[in-house]
PDB file of N, CA and C in Angstrom:
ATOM      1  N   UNK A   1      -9.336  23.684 -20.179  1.00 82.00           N
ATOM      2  CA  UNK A   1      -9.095  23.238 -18.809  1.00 82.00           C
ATOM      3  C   UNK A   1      -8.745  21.750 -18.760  1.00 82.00           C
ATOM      4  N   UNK A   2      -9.679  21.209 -19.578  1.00 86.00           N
ATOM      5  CA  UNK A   2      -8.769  19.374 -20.149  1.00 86.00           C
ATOM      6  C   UNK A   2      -7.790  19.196 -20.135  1.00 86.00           C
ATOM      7  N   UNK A   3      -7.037  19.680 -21.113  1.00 89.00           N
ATOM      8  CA  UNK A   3      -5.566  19.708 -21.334  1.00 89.00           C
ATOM      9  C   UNK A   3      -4.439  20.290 -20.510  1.00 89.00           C
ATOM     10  N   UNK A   4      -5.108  21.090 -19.673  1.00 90.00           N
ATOM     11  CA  UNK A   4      -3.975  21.770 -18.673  1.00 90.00           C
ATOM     12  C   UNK A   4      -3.878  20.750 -17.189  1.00 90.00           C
ATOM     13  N   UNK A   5      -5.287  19.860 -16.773  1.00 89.00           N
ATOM     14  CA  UNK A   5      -5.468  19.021 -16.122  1.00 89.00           C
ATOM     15  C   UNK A   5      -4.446  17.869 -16.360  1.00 89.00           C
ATOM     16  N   UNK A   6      -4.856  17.600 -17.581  1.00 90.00           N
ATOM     17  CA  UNK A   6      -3.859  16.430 -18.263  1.00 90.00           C
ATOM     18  C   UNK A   6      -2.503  16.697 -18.278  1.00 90.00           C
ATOM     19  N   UNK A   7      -2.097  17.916 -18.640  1.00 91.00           N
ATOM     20  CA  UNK A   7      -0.213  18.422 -18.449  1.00 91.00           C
ATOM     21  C   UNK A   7      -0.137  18.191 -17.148  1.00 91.00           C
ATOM     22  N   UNK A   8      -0.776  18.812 -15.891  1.00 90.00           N
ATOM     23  CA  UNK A   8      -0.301  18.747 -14.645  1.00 90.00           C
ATOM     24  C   UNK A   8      -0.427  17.171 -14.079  1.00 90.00           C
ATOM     25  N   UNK A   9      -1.221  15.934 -14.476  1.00 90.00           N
ATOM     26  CA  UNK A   9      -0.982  14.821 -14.068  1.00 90.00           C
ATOM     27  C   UNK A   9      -0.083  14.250 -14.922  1.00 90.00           C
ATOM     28  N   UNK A  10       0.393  14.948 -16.063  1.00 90.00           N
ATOM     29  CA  UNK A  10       1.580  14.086 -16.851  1.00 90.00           C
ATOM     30  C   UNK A  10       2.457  14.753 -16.256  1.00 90.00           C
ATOM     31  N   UNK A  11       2.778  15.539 -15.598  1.00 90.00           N
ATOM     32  CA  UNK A  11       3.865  15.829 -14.788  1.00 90.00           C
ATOM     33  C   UNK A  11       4.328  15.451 -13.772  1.00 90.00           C
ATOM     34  N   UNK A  12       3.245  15.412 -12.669  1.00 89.00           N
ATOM     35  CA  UNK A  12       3.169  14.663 -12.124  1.00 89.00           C
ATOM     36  C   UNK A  12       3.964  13.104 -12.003  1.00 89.00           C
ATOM     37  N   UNK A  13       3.173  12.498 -13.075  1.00 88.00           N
ATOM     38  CA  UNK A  13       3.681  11.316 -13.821  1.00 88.00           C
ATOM     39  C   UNK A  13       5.255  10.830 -13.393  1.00 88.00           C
ATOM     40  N   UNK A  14       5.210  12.156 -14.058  1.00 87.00           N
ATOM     41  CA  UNK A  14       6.745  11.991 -14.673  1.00 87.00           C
ATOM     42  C   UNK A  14       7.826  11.928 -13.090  1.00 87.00           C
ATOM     43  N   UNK A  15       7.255  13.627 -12.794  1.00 86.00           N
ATOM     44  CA  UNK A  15       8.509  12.989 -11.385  1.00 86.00           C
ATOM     45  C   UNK A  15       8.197  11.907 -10.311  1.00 86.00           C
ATOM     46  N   UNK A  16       7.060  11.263 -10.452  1.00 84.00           N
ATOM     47  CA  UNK A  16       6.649  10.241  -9.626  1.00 84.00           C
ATOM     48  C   UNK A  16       7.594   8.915 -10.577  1.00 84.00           C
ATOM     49  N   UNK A  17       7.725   8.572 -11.254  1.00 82.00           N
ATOM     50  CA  UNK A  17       8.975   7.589 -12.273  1.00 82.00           C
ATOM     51  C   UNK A  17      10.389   7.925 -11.527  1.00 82.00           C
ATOM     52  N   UNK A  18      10.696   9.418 -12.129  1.00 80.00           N
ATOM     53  CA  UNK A  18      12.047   9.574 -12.242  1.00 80.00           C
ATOM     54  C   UNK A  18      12.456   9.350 -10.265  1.00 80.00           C
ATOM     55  N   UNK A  19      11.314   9.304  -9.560  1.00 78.00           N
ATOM     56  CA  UNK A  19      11.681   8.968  -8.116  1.00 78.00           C
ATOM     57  C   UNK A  19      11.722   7.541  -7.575  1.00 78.00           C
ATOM     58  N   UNK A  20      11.062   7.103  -8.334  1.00 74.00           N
ATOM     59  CA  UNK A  20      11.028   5.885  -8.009  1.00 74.00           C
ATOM     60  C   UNK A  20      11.798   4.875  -8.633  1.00 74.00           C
ATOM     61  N   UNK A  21      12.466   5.435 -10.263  1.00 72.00           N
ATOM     62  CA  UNK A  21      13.608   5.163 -10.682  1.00 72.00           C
ATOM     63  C   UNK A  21      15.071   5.355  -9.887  1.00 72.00           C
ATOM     64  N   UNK A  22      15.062   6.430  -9.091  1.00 70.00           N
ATOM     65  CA  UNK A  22      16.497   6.652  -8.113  1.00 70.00           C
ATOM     66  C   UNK A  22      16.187   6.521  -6.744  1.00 70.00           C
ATOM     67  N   UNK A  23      14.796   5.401  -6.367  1.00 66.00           N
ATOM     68  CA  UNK A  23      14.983   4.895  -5.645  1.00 66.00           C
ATOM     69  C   UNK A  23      14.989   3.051  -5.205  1.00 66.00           C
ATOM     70  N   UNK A  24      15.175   2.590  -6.248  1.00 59.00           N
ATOM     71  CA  UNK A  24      15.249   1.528  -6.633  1.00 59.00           C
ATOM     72  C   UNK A  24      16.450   0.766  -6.422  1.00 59.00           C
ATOM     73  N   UNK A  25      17.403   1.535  -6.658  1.00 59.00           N
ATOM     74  CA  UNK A  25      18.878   0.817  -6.179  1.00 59.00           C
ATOM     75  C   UNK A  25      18.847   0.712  -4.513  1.00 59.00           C
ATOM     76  N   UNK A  26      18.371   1.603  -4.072  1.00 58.00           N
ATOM     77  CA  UNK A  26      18.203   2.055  -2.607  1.00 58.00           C
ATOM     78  C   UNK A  26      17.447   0.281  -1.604  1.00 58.00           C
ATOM     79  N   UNK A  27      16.545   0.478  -2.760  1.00 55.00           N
ATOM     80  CA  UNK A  27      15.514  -0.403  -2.004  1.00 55.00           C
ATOM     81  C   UNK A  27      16.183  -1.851  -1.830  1.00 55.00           C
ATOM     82  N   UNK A  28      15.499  -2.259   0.036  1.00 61.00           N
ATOM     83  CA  UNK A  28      16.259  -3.902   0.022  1.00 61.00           C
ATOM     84  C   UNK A  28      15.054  -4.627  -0.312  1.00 61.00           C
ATOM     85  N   UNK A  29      14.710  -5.534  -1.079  1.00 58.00           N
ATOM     86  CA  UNK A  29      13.679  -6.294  -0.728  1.00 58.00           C
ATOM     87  C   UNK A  29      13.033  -6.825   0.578  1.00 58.00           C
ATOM     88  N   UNK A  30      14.313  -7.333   0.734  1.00 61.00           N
ATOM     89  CA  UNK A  30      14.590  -8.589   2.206  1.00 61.00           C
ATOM     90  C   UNK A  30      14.345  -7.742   3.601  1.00 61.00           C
ATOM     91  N   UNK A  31      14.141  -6.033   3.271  1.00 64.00           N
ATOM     92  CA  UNK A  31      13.669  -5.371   4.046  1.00 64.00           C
ATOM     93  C   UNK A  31      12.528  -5.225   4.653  1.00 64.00           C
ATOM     94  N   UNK A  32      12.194  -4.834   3.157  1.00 64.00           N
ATOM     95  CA  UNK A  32      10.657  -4.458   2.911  1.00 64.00           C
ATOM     96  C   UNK A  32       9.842  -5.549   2.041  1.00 64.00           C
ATOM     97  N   UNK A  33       9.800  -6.702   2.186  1.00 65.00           N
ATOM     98  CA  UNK A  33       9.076  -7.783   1.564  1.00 65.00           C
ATOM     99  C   UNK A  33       7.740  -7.416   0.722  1.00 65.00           C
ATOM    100  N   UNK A  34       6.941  -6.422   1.138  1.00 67.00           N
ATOM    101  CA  UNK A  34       5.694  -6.120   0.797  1.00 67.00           C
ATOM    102  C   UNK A  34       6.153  -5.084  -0.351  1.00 67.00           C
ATOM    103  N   UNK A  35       7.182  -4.577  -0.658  1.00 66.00           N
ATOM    104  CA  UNK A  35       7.780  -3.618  -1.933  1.00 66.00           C
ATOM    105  C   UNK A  35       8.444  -4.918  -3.031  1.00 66.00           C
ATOM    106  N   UNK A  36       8.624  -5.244  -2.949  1.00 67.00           N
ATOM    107  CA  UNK A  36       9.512  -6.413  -3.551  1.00 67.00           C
ATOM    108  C   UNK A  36       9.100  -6.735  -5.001  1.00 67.00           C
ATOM    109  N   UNK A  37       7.668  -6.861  -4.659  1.00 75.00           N
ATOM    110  CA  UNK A  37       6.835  -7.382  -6.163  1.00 75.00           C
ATOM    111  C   UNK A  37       6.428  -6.239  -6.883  1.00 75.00           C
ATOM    112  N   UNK A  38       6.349  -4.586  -6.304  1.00 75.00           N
ATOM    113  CA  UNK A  38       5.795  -3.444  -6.586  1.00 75.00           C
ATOM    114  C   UNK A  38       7.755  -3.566  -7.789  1.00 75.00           C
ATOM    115  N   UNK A  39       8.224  -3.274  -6.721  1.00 74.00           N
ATOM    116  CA  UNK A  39       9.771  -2.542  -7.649  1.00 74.00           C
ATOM    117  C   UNK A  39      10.274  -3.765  -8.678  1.00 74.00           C
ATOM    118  N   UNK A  40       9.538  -4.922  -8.951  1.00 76.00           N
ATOM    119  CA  UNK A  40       9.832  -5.891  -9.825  1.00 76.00           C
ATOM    120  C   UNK A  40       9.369  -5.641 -10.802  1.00 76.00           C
ATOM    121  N   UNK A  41       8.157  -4.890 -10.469  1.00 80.00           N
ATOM    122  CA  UNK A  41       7.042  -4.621 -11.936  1.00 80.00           C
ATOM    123  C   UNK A  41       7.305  -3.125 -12.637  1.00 80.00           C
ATOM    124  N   UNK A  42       8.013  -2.650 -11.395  1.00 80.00           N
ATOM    125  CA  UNK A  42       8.674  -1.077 -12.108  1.00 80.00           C
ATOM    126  C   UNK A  42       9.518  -1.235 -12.690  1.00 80.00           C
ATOM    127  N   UNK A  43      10.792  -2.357 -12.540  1.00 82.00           N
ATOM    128  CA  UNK A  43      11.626  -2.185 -13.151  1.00 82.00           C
ATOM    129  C   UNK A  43      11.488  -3.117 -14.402  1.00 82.00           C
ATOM    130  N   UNK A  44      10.299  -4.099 -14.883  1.00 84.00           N
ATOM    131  CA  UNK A  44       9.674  -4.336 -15.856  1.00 84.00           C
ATOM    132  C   UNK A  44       9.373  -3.585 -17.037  1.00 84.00           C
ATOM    133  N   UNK A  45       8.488  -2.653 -16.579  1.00 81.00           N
ATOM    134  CA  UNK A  45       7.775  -1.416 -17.309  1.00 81.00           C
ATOM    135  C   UNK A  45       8.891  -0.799 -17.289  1.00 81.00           C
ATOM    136  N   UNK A  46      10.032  -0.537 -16.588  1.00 83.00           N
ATOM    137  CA  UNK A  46      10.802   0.585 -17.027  1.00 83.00           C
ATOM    138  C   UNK A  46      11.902  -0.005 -18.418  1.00 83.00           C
ATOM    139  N   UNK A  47      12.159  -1.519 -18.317  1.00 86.00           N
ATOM    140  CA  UNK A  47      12.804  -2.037 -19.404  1.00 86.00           C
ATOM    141  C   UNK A  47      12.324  -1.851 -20.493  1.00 86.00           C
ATOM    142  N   UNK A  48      10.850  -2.592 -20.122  1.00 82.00           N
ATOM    143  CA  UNK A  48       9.707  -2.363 -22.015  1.00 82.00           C
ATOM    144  C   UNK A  48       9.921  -1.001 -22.520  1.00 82.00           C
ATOM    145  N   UNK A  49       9.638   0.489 -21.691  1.00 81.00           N
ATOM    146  CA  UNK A  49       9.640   1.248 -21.832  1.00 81.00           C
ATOM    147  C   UNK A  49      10.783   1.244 -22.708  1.00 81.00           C
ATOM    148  N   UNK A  50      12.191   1.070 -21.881  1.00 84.00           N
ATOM    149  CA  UNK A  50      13.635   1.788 -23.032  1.00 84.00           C
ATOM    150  C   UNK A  50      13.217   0.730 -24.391  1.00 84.00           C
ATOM    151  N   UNK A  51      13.053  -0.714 -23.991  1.00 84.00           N
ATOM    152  CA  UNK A  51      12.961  -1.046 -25.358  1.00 84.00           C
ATOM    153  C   UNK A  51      12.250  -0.707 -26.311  1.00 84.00           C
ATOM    154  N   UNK A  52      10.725   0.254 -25.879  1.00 79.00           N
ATOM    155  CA  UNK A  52       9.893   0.650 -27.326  1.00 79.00           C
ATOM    156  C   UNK A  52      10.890   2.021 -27.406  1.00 79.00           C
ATOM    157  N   UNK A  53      11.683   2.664 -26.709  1.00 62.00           N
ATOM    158  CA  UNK A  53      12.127   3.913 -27.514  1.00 62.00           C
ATOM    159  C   UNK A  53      13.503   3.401 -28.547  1.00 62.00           C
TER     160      UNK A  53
END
């Protein structure tokens, strides 16, 4: 039951990224000021990320 817990929040995971990855171009800062520093740090972690693969 561990491991099936753990698949369904790594799934989770996952399409919670791949949404917030195609919604990133979308986003204005200058809109939403209070997102600004959130989608700075995603698109951080999403660089490190390609660079360790």
């Amino acid at each position: 039951m561990k491991s099936l817990a753990l698949l369904v929040i790594a799934i989770f995971m996952v399409f919670t990224i791949i949404n917030v990855v195609h919604a990133v171009p979308e986003a204005d800062p200058e809109a939403d000021p209070e997102a600004a520093p959130i989608i700075g740090k995603i698109k951080k972690m999403i660089k490190a990320l390609k660079n360790l693969g």
